[in-house]
XYZ file of C-alpha atoms in Angstrom:
504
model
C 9.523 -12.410 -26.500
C 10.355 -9.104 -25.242
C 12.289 -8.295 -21.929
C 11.283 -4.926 -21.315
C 7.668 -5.649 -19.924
C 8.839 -7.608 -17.426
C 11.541 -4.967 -16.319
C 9.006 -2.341 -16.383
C 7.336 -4.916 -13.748
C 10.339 -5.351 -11.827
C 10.702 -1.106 -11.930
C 7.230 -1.211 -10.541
C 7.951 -3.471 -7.693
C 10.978 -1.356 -6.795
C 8.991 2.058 -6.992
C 6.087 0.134 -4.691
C 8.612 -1.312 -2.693
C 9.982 2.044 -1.380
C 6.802 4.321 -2.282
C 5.391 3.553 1.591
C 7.147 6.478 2.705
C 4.161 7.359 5.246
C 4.072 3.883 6.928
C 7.485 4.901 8.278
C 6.044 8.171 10.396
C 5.416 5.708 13.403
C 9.016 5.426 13.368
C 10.310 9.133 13.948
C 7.002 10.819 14.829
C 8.290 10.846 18.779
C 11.225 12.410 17.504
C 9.429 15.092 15.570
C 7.132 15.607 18.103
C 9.593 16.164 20.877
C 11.738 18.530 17.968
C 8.482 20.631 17.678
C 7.450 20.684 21.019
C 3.915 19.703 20.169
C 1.044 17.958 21.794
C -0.333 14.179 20.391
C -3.183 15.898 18.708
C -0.750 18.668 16.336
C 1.131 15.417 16.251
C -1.846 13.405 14.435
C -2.722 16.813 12.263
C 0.331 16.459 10.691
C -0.639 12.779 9.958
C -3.547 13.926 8.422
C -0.879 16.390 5.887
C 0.500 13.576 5.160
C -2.865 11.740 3.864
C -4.282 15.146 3.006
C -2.044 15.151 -0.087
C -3.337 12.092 -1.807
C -6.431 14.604 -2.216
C -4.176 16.377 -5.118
C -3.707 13.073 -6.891
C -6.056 13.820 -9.463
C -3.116 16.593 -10.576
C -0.711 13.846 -11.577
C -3.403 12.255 -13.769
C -3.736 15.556 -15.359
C 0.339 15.951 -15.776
C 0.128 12.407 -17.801
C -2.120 13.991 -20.234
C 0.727 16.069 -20.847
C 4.249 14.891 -20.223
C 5.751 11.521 -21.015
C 5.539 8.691 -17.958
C 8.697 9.272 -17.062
C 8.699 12.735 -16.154
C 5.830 12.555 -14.335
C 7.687 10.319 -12.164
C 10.474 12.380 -11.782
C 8.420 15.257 -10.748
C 6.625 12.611 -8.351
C 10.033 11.503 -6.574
C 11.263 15.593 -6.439
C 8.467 16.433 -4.524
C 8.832 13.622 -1.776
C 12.612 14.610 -2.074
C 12.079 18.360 -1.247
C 9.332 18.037 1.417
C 10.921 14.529 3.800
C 14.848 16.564 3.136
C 13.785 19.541 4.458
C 12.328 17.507 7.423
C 15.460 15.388 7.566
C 17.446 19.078 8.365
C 15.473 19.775 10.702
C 15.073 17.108 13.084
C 19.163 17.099 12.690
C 19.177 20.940 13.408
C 20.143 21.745 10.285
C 17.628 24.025 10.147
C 17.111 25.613 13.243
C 13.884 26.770 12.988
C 10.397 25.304 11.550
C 6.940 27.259 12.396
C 3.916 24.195 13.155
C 2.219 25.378 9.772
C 5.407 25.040 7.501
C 5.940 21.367 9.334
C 2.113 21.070 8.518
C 3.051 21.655 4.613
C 5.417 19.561 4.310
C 3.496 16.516 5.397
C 1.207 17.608 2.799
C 4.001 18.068 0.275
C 5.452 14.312 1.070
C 2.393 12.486 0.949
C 1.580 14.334 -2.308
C 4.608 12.566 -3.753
C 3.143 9.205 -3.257
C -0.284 9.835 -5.479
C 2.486 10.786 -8.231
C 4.183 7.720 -8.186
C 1.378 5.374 -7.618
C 0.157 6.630 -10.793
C 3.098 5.830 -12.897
C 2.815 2.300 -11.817
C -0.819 1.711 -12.527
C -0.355 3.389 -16.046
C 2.737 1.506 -16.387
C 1.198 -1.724 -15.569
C -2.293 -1.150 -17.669
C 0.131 -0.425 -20.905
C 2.103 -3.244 -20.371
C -0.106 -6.216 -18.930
C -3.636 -4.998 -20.982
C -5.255 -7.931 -20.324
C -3.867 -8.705 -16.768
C -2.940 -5.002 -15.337
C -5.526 -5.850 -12.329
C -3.530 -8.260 -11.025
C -0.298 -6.798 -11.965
C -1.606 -3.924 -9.651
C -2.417 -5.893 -7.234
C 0.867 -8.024 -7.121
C 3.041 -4.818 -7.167
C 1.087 -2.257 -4.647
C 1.943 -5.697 -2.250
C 5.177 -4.398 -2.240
C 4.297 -0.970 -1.115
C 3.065 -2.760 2.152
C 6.281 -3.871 3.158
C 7.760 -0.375 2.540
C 8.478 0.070 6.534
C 10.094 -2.874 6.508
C 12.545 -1.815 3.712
C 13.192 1.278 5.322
C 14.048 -0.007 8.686
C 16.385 -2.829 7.125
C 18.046 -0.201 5.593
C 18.389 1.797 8.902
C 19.800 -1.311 10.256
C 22.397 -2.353 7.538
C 23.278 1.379 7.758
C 23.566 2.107 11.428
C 23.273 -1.597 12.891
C 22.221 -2.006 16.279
C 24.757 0.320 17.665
C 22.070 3.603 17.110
C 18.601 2.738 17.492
C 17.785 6.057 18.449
C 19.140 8.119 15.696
C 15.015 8.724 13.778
C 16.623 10.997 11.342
C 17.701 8.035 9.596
C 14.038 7.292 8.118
C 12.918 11.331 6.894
C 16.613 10.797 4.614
C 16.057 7.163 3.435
C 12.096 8.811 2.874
C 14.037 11.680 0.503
C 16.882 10.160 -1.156
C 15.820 6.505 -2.250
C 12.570 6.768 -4.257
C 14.682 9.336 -6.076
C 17.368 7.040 -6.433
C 15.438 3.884 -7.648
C 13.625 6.733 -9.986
C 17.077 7.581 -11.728
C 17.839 3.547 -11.689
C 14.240 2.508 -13.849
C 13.972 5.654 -15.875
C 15.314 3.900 -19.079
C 12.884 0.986 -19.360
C 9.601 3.259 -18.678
C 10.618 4.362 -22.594
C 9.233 0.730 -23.843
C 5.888 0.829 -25.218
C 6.146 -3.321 -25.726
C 3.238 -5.386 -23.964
C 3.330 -8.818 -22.975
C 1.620 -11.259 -25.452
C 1.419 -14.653 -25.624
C 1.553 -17.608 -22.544
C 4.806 -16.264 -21.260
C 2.915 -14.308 -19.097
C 1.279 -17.179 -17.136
C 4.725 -18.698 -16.448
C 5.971 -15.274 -15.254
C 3.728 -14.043 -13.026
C 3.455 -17.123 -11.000
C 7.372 -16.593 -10.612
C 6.340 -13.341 -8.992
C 3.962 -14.365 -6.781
C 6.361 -17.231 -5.558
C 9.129 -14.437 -5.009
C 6.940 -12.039 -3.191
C 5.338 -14.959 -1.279
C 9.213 -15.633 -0.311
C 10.197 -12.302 0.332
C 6.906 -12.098 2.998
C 8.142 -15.175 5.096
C 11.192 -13.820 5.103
C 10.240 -10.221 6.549
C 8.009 -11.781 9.080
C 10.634 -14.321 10.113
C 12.923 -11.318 10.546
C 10.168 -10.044 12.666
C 9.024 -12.310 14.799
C 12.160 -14.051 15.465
C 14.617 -11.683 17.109
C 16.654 -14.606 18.564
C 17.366 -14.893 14.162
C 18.290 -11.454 14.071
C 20.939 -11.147 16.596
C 22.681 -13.822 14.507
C 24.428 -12.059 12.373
C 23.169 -8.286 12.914
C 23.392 -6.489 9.444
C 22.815 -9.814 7.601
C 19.283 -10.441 7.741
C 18.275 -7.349 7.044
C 20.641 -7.137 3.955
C 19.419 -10.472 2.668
C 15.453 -9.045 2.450
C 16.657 -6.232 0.529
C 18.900 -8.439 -1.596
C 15.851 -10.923 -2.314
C 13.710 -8.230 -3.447
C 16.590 -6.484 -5.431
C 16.689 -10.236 -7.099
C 13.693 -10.068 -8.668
C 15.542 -7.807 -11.672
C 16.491 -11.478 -12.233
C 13.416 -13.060 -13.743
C 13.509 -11.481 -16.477
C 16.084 -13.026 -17.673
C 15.276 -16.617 -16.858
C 12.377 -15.833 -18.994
C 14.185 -14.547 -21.755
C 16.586 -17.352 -21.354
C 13.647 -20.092 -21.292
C 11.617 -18.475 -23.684
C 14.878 -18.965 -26.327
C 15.465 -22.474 -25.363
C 11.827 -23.506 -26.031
C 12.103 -21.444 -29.171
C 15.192 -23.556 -30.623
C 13.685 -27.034 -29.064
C 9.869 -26.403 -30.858
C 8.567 -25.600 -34.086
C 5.245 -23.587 -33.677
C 2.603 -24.651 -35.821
C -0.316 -22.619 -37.723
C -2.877 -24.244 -35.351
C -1.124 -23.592 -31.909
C -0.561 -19.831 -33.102
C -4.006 -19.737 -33.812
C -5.266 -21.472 -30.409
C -3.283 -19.142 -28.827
C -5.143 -15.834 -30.766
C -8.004 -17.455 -30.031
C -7.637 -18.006 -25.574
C -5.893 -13.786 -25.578
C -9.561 -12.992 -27.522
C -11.471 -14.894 -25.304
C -9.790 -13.868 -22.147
C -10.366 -10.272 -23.405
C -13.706 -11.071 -24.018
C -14.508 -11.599 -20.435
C -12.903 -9.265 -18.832
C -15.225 -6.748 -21.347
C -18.217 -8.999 -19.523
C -17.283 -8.369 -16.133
C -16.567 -4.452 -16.945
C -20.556 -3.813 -17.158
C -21.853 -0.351 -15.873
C -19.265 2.381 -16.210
C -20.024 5.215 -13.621
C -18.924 9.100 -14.138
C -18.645 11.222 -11.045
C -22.018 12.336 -11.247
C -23.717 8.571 -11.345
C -21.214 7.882 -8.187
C -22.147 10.139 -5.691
C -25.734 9.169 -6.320
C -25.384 5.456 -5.977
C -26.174 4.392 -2.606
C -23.456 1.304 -3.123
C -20.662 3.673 -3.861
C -21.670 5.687 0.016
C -21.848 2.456 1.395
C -18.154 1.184 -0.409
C -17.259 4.798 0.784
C -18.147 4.197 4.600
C -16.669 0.448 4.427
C -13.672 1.709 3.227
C -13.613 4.809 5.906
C -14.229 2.449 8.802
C -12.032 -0.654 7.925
C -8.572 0.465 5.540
C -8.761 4.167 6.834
C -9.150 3.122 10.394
C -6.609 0.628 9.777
C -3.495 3.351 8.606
C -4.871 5.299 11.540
C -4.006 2.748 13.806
C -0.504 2.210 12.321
C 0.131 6.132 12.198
C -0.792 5.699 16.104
C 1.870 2.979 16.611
C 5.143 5.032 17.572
C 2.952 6.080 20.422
C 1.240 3.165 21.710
C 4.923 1.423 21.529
C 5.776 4.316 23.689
C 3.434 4.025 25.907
C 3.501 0.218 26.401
C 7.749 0.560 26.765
C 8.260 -0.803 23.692
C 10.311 -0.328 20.066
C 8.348 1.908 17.567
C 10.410 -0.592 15.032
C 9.104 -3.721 16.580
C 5.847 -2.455 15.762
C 5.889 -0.599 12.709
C 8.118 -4.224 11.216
C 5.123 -6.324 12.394
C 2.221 -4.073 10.718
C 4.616 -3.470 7.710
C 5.197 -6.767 7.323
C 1.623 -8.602 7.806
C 0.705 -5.804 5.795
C 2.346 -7.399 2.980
C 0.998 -10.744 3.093
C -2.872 -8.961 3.437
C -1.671 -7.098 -0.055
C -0.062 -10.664 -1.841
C -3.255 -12.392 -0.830
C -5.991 -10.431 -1.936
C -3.530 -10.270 -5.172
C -3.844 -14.228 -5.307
C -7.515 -14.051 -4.608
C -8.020 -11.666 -7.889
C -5.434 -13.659 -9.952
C -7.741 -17.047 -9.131
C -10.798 -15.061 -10.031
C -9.552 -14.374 -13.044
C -9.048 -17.918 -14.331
C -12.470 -19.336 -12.047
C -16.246 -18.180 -12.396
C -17.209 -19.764 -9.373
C -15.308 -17.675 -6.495
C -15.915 -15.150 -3.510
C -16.569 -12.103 -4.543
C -14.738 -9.399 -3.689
C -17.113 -8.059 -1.775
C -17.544 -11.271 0.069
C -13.801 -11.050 0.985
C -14.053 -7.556 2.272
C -17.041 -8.469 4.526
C -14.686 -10.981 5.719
C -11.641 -9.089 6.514
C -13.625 -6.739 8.167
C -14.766 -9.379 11.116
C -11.506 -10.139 12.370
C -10.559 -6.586 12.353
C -13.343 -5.143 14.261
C -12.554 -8.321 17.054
C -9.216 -7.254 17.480
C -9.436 -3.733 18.573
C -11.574 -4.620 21.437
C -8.734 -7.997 21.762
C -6.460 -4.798 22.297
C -8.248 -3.803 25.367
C -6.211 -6.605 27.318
C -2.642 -5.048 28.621
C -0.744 -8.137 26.869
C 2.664 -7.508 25.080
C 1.184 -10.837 23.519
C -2.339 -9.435 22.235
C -0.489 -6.092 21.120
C 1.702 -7.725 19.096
C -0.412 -10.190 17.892
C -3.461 -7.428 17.240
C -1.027 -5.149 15.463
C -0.450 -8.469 12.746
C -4.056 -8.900 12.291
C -4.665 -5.196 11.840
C -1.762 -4.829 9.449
C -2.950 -7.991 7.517
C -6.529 -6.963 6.805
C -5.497 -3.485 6.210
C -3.279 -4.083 3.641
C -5.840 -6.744 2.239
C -8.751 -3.976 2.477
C -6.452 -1.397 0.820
C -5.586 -3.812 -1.900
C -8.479 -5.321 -3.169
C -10.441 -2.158 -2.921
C -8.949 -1.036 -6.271
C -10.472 -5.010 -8.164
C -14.113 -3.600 -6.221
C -13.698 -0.048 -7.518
C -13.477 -1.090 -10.770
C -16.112 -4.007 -10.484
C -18.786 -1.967 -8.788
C -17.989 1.218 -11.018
C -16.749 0.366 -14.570
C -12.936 1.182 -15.568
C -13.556 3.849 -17.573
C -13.292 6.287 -15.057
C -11.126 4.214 -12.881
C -8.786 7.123 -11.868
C -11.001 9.576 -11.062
C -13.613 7.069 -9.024
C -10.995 5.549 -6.905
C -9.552 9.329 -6.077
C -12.671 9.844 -4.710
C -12.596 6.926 -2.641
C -9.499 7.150 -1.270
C -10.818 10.616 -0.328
C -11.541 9.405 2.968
C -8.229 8.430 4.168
C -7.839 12.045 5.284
C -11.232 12.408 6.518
C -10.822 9.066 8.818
C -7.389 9.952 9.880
C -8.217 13.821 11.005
C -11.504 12.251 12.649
C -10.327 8.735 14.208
C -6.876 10.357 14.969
C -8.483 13.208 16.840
C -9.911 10.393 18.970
C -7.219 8.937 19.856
C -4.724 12.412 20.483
C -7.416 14.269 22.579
C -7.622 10.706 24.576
C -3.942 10.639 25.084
C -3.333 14.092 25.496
C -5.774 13.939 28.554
C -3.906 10.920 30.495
C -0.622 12.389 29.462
C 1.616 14.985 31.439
C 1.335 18.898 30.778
C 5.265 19.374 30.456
C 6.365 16.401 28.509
C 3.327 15.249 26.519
C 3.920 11.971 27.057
C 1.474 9.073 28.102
C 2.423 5.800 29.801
C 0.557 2.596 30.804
C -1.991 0.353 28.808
C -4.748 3.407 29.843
C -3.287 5.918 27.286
C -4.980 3.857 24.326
C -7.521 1.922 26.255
C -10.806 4.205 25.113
C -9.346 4.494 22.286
C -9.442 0.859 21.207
C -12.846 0.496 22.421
C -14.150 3.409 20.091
C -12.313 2.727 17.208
C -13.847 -1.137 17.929
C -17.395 -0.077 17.851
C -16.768 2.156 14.485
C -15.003 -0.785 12.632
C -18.017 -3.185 13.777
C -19.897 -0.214 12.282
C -17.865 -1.156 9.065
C -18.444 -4.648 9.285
C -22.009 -3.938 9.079
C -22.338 -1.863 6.333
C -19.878 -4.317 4.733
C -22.781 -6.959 4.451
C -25.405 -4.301 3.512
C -22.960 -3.816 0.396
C -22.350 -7.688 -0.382
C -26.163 -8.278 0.406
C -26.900 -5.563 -2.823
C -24.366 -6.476 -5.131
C -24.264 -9.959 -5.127
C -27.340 -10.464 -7.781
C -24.434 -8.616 -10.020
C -21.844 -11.758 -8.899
C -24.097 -14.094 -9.323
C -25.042 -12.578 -12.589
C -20.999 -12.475 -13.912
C -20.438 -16.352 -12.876
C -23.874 -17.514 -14.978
């Protein structure tokens, strides 16, 4: 048995872990915003910067045709360096001086960063787990859901509770960490080693028990402040330490894997069993690949417009709504960090369970499809936003859960439906174009929701107050996601013949 795969999968869970660097922008965007003296709408167009770079992400796919997978992540982590440092010096007044439009390209610079890196992982994680990368994926982009989380336990082991207010905090963690946990994996991205065998099995259940541990924990954390105060730094340092942990597991499989070794002899006929169940395993999954779509057959299937509009109205709408969240906590007198914790944090569990969901599909022929499951996440979601409409700390902080849950689900399990509607062949370039939207639906749902609060707010201090500031806008965005939902069905309605077809 070989070690380095399942480093390479801890690596990836670090990278994911601290690759959310837009899910913190909630958490400082009052700060910018005050810094640049700007109104809520130039405040959501640099929101949409920040998704407008994922547009470029076909360029690292390029760079990997090219340069090693290491590199490609070092360029990945430079970039988010350069753009969130140069931020970081200015909201400090470092830099005295930033025009709108140079603020404007570095949003696009730092969300750019994130494409780079999410492609090292999924290339890492398709050349080490060949026959299980989908719900490797799946298992590691969980992490990247909890990414506020990370960053705001940091904050607090850093400053503790004496300097809430200092937002500057987040734009350096944003520059200096991903670069830092870059430097720290570098040397086991050099492996070429897959994982073979039943090890595997045993392994990644250990995972998914860790990062179903690591969840409770960040929402107890959350939603228990009274736990908090206990100790101050201490909770927050124990999430980080439990997910720094998982570096562990590897060797507890290495260390099992050697005692089994010394305690049984393998026989011809288990070696050859076990040939047999990796053949037939890859067998399948070559069953369930069927159709493989290029970019021409995609934009003229009808499913792929209606995946596209799903998508737009239920994951988009979703980040648009946490992007929003520094200002409805504003406006409702509460903690951007409250808020942003509770979305990160649901967000998480939404990610891990749609992960389960394509790890038990996997093994079963009789399950939900995916599909199925996003039609389902999308009901709840469009309820909520008109739940929202009730001035409750209680619904607010209970919607924002919900919303962060499905999200994250939606987000997640669109990449096992990308590559079940449309083949894996051209995996990269397919889901690209899907996640195309996220800067269409943030430009378009944000502009909702800034020329809204722009109107109830105050000319000289752009700021909006009261349970009115996002009222209409929760009502809109409600009747767009119910849009969703529908379309949602339309797409299970026409694809499930293929389902039904896969499970016969």
């Amino acid at each position: 048995m070989s070690i380095y795969p399942w480093l390479t999968l801890v690596a990836i869970i670090w990278l994911q872990a601290v690759n959310g660097t837009n899910t913190t922008f909630p958490a400082y965007s009052s700060a910018l915003k005050s810094r640049l003296g700007i109104s809520q709408l130039n405040l959501n167009n640099l929101a949409v910067a920040s998704d407008l770079g994922k547009v470029f992400g076909w360029c690292s796919g390029i760079a990997l045709n090219h340069l090693p997978l290491w590199l490609v992540l070092i360029v990945g982590v430079a970039i988010g360096a350069f753009g969130y440092g140069v931020q970081f010096l200015f909201l400090t007044t470092k830099i005295s001086t930033v025009e709108y439009w140079q603020a404007f390209l570095l949003c696009v610079i730092s969300g750019k960063s994130i494409c780079w890196i999410n492609t090292v992982c999924y290339v890492a994680a398709m050349q080490k787990f060949p026959n299980n990368h989908g719900i490797v994926i799946s298992l590691t982009t969980s992490y990247s859901g909890i990414s506020a989380k990370v960053y705001i336990a940091m904050a607090e082991v850093i400053l503790g509770k004496t300097n809430p207010n200092n937002k500057s905090i987040y734009l350096l963690q944003n520059s200096l960490v991903p670069l830092a946990v870059a430097i720290i994996v570098l040397p086991v991205l050099h492996d070429t080693k897959s994982v073979v065998g039943g090890e595997k099995k045993v392994g990644l259940s250990i995972m998914f028990f860790m990062a179903g541990l690591t969840g409770a924990y960040a929402i107890l954390t959350t939603t228990a402040p009274e736990f908090i105060t206990i100790k101050q730094r201490m909770p927050m340092a124990i999430l980080l330490g439990m997910i720094m942990s998982t570096c562990l597991i590897p060797l507890l499989l290495k260390a099992q894997f050697n005692i089994m070794s010394k305690n049984k002899v393998t026989t011809i006929h288990e070696v050859t069993k076990r040939t047999v169940e990796e053949a037939r395993e890859e067998g399948e999954m070559e069953e369930r690949r069927g159709r493989e779509y290029g970019v021409w057959d995609l934009v003229r299937s009808l499913d792929f417009w209606l995946y596209f509009g799903v998508y737009g109205c239920g994951g988009t709408l979703g980040l648009v709504y946490a992007n929003n969240l520094g200002q409805i906590a504003q406006s409702r007198g509460m903690s951007e960090a409250e808020l942003v914790s509770i979305s990160s944090s649901f967000g998480f569990f939404g990610k891990l369970g749609s992960a389960l969901l394509s790890a038990l599909a996997s093994r079963q022929k009789h399950v939900v499809s995916n599909t199925a499951s996003l039609a389902m996440l999308m009901v709840p979601m469009a309820i909520t936003f008109f739940l929202l409409l009730i001035p409750s700390k209680i619904f607010l902080l209970a919607g924002t859960a919900i919303i962060g849950m499905s999200t994250g689900a939606i987000t997640s399990l669109a990449v096992s439906i990308t590559s079940e509607l449309f083949g894996f062949k051209h995996f990269a370039i397919n889901h690209n174009l899907l996640v195309a939207n996220i800067p269409i639906g943030s430009f378009l749902f944000g502009y909702i929701a800034a020329r809204i609060y722009d109107s109830k707010g105050g000319e000289v201090h752009r700021v909006c107050n009261g349970s009115s500031c996002f009222h209409q806008t929760f009502l809109i965005w409600g009747f767009i996601c119910a849009v969703g939902t529908v379309l949602s069905f339309v797409l299970y309605y026409r694809t499930r013949r293929s389902h039904k077809a896969l499970d016969s």
